[in-house]
Amino acid sequence: MKRQITALLLTLAASTALAAAPSDKGTTALETLLACKARSDFTQAQAEKALQAAGLTHLRGGVFEAQGGKVALFGGTVDSASVDIAPGGSKSLHVYLKDVAAPQVGRQLSVTTVNEDAETEAPSYIRKVDAKHTLHVGAADDYEGYSASVTCQIAG
């Protein structure tokens, strides 16, 4: 009887830990878009599909948020995300992260040049990938609700 109770408690503890762990399902497509590789491109539908596949829910105003669980990305968890495509063809995909610092995200994405134009207390980073693509890793403070951001910007 003791063994059965012990086994039951271990199973329950393991399933609780798994349920509380951040999800990494489907983040590959989102990570690929955010890598902002030269000559890469995306449509509104492709970006939204990648955000939804990662476990984010589309809310009002074009914002995506994790509902019912955490979404792990670049060592942190996603607070919110958005995709913007302007009529002239300029595009940007933004993800706001919690529990990870901008320098850590920057190193993961090979974005190490300090963005002197960023108006942040901690350093933010920028990498001009090619003539059209720019990858931004922004620093933020906890009072802003997130700790770092990643933006792939494609000029029209």
mmCIF file of C-alpha atoms in Angstrom:
data_model
loop_
_atom_site.group_PDB
_atom_site.id
_atom_site.type_symbol
_atom_site.label_atom_id
_atom_site.label_comp_id
_atom_site.label_asym_id
_atom_site.label_seq_id
_atom_site.Cartn_x
_atom_site.Cartn_y
_atom_site.Cartn_z
ATOM 1 C CA MET A 1 0.000 0.000 0.000
ATOM 2 C CA LYS A 2 2.841 2.394 0.871
ATOM 3 C CA ARG A 3 4.455 1.745 -2.502
ATOM 4 C CA GLN A 4 1.215 2.484 -4.336
ATOM 5 C CA ILE A 5 0.766 5.772 -2.477
ATOM 6 C CA THR A 6 4.411 6.699 -3.077
ATOM 7 C CA ALA A 7 4.070 5.892 -6.780
ATOM 8 C CA LEU A 8 0.860 7.899 -6.966
ATOM 9 C CA LEU A 9 2.464 10.900 -5.260
ATOM 10 C CA LEU A 10 5.508 10.733 -7.557
ATOM 11 C CA THR A 11 3.274 10.561 -10.621
ATOM 12 C CA LEU A 12 1.209 13.486 -9.375
ATOM 13 C CA ALA A 13 4.329 15.550 -8.636
ATOM 14 C CA ALA A 14 5.781 14.820 -12.076
ATOM 15 C CA SER A 15 2.569 15.727 -13.888
ATOM 16 C CA THR A 16 2.234 18.952 -11.866
ATOM 17 C CA ALA A 17 5.819 19.909 -12.711
ATOM 18 C CA LEU A 18 5.208 19.248 -16.387
ATOM 19 C CA ALA A 19 2.019 21.298 -16.375
ATOM 20 C CA ALA A 20 3.829 24.235 -14.761
ATOM 21 C CA ALA A 21 6.798 24.081 -17.147
ATOM 22 C CA PRO A 22 6.863 26.642 -19.942
ATOM 23 C CA SER A 23 5.709 25.324 -23.299
ATOM 24 C CA ASP A 24 8.124 25.149 -26.210
ATOM 25 C CA LYS A 25 5.608 23.671 -28.643
ATOM 26 C CA GLY A 26 5.688 25.212 -32.044
ATOM 27 C CA THR A 27 8.201 27.928 -31.244
ATOM 28 C CA THR A 28 10.511 26.858 -34.073
ATOM 29 C CA ALA A 29 8.584 28.794 -36.749
ATOM 30 C CA LEU A 30 8.435 31.868 -34.514
ATOM 31 C CA GLU A 31 12.155 31.659 -33.738
ATOM 32 C CA THR A 32 12.885 31.379 -37.467
ATOM 33 C CA LEU A 33 10.896 34.525 -38.254
ATOM 34 C CA LEU A 34 12.494 36.419 -35.360
ATOM 35 C CA ALA A 35 15.991 35.410 -36.517
ATOM 36 C CA CYS A 36 15.425 37.926 -39.325
ATOM 37 C CA LYS A 37 17.752 36.239 -41.815
ATOM 38 C CA ALA A 38 18.809 38.014 -45.001
ATOM 39 C CA ARG A 39 16.198 37.789 -47.770
ATOM 40 C CA SER A 40 13.640 36.282 -45.369
ATOM 41 C CA ASP A 41 10.054 37.479 -45.565
ATOM 42 C CA PHE A 42 6.669 36.801 -44.021
ATOM 43 C CA THR A 43 3.037 37.625 -44.598
ATOM 44 C CA GLN A 44 0.566 38.657 -41.916
ATOM 45 C CA ALA A 45 -0.961 35.176 -42.090
ATOM 46 C CA GLN A 46 2.420 33.416 -41.761
ATOM 47 C CA ALA A 47 3.421 35.510 -38.747
ATOM 48 C CA GLU A 48 0.051 35.014 -37.058
ATOM 49 C CA LYS A 49 0.226 31.263 -37.710
ATOM 50 C CA ALA A 50 3.713 31.115 -36.134
ATOM 51 C CA LEU A 51 2.512 33.072 -33.092
ATOM 52 C CA GLN A 52 -0.513 30.801 -32.680
ATOM 53 C CA ALA A 53 1.568 27.639 -33.190
ATOM 54 C CA ALA A 54 3.802 28.828 -30.345
ATOM 55 C CA GLY A 55 0.777 28.880 -28.058
ATOM 56 C CA LEU A 56 -0.181 32.554 -28.249
ATOM 57 C CA THR A 57 -3.784 33.690 -28.586
ATOM 58 C CA HIS A 58 -4.851 36.572 -30.822
ATOM 59 C CA LEU A 59 -6.545 39.283 -28.767
ATOM 60 C CA ARG A 60 -8.077 42.618 -29.713
ATOM 61 C CA GLY A 61 -5.887 45.209 -31.368
ATOM 62 C CA GLY A 62 -3.531 42.743 -33.016
ATOM 63 C CA VAL A 63 -1.884 41.670 -29.763
ATOM 64 C CA PHE A 64 -1.040 38.039 -29.004
ATOM 65 C CA GLU A 65 -0.647 36.686 -25.470
ATOM 66 C CA ALA A 66 -0.169 33.324 -23.819
ATOM 67 C CA GLN A 67 -3.472 32.063 -22.454
ATOM 68 C CA GLY A 68 -3.554 29.107 -20.089
ATOM 69 C CA GLY A 69 0.184 28.479 -19.948
ATOM 70 C CA LYS A 70 3.621 29.934 -20.452
ATOM 71 C CA VAL A 71 5.407 30.071 -23.791
ATOM 72 C CA ALA A 72 9.181 29.704 -23.462
ATOM 73 C CA LEU A 73 11.345 31.601 -25.941
ATOM 74 C CA PHE A 74 15.025 32.633 -25.912
ATOM 75 C CA GLY A 75 15.424 31.715 -22.239
ATOM 76 C CA GLY A 76 12.427 33.708 -21.038
ATOM 77 C CA THR A 77 8.669 33.571 -21.327
ATOM 78 C CA VAL A 78 6.560 35.491 -23.818
ATOM 79 C CA ASP A 79 4.560 38.343 -22.310
ATOM 80 C CA SER A 80 2.987 39.501 -25.573
ATOM 81 C CA ALA A 81 3.650 39.780 -29.283
ATOM 82 C CA SER A 82 2.408 41.615 -32.352
ATOM 83 C CA VAL A 83 2.901 41.744 -36.097
ATOM 84 C CA ASP A 84 2.639 44.937 -38.122
ATOM 85 C CA ILE A 85 2.562 45.208 -41.904
ATOM 86 C CA ALA A 86 2.290 48.713 -43.318
ATOM 87 C CA PRO A 87 0.636 49.509 -46.665
ATOM 88 C CA GLY A 88 4.061 50.408 -48.120
ATOM 89 C CA GLY A 89 5.381 46.928 -47.401
ATOM 90 C CA SER A 90 7.375 47.569 -44.214
ATOM 91 C CA LYS A 91 6.970 44.688 -41.776
ATOM 92 C CA SER A 92 7.815 44.028 -38.172
ATOM 93 C CA LEU A 93 7.325 41.158 -35.786
ATOM 94 C CA HIS A 94 7.653 42.017 -32.080
ATOM 95 C CA VAL A 95 7.901 39.710 -29.087
ATOM 96 C CA TYR A 96 8.085 40.990 -25.514
ATOM 97 C CA LEU A 97 9.762 38.652 -23.013
ATOM 98 C CA LYS A 98 9.822 38.267 -19.237
ATOM 99 C CA ASP A 99 12.463 36.703 -17.000
ATOM 100 C CA VAL A 100 15.379 37.161 -19.399
ATOM 101 C CA ALA A 101 17.778 40.060 -19.957
ATOM 102 C CA ALA A 102 18.460 41.710 -23.310
ATOM 103 C CA PRO A 103 22.203 40.829 -23.288
ATOM 104 C CA GLN A 104 21.353 37.119 -22.951
ATOM 105 C CA VAL A 105 18.853 37.271 -25.825
ATOM 106 C CA GLY A 106 21.296 39.327 -27.887
ATOM 107 C CA ARG A 107 24.027 36.717 -27.487
ATOM 108 C CA GLN A 108 21.633 33.938 -28.539
ATOM 109 C CA LEU A 109 20.721 35.851 -31.709
ATOM 110 C CA SER A 110 24.253 37.196 -32.356
ATOM 111 C CA VAL A 111 23.053 40.769 -31.860
ATOM 112 C CA THR A 112 25.847 42.414 -29.884
ATOM 113 C CA THR A 113 26.146 45.961 -31.255
ATOM 114 C CA VAL A 114 24.787 48.444 -28.735
ATOM 115 C CA ASN A 115 21.993 50.569 -30.190
ATOM 116 C CA GLU A 116 23.110 54.095 -29.314
ATOM 117 C CA ASP A 117 19.726 55.476 -30.436
ATOM 118 C CA ALA A 118 17.709 53.336 -28.018
ATOM 119 C CA GLU A 119 16.294 55.246 -25.097
ATOM 120 C CA THR A 120 16.642 52.485 -22.518
ATOM 121 C CA GLU A 121 18.389 52.451 -19.153
ATOM 122 C CA ALA A 122 20.139 49.157 -19.870
ATOM 123 C CA PRO A 123 21.821 48.553 -23.231
ATOM 124 C CA SER A 124 19.664 47.578 -26.204
ATOM 125 C CA TYR A 125 21.171 45.947 -29.266
ATOM 126 C CA ILE A 126 20.817 46.166 -33.034
ATOM 127 C CA ARG A 127 22.100 44.217 -36.042
ATOM 128 C CA LYS A 128 21.656 45.386 -39.611
ATOM 129 C CA VAL A 129 21.330 42.029 -41.378
ATOM 130 C CA ASP A 130 21.166 43.408 -44.929
ATOM 131 C CA ALA A 131 19.722 46.410 -46.774
ATOM 132 C CA LYS A 132 16.165 45.514 -45.740
ATOM 133 C CA HIS A 133 16.461 43.476 -42.531
ATOM 134 C CA THR A 134 17.239 44.790 -39.047
ATOM 135 C CA LEU A 135 17.129 42.752 -35.861
ATOM 136 C CA HIS A 136 16.533 44.623 -32.604
ATOM 137 C CA VAL A 137 16.925 43.293 -29.072
ATOM 138 C CA GLY A 138 15.543 45.811 -26.633
ATOM 139 C CA ALA A 139 16.087 46.174 -22.921
ATOM 140 C CA ALA A 140 13.223 47.024 -20.602
ATOM 141 C CA ASP A 141 12.515 47.288 -16.922
ATOM 142 C CA ASP A 142 10.083 45.243 -14.886
ATOM 143 C CA TYR A 143 7.788 48.249 -14.469
ATOM 144 C CA GLU A 144 7.190 48.085 -18.219
ATOM 145 C CA GLY A 145 5.829 44.578 -17.786
ATOM 146 C CA TYR A 146 8.599 42.814 -19.674
ATOM 147 C CA SER A 147 12.392 42.540 -19.476
ATOM 148 C CA ALA A 148 13.488 42.254 -23.123
ATOM 149 C CA SER A 149 12.050 42.456 -26.603
ATOM 150 C CA VAL A 150 12.962 41.038 -29.999
ATOM 151 C CA THR A 151 11.912 42.711 -33.239
ATOM 152 C CA CYS A 152 12.532 41.647 -36.815
ATOM 153 C CA GLN A 153 12.061 44.694 -39.018
ATOM 154 C CA ILE A 154 11.878 44.409 -42.811
ATOM 155 C CA ALA A 155 11.903 47.611 -44.854
ATOM 156 C CA GLY A 156 9.378 47.896 -47.686
#
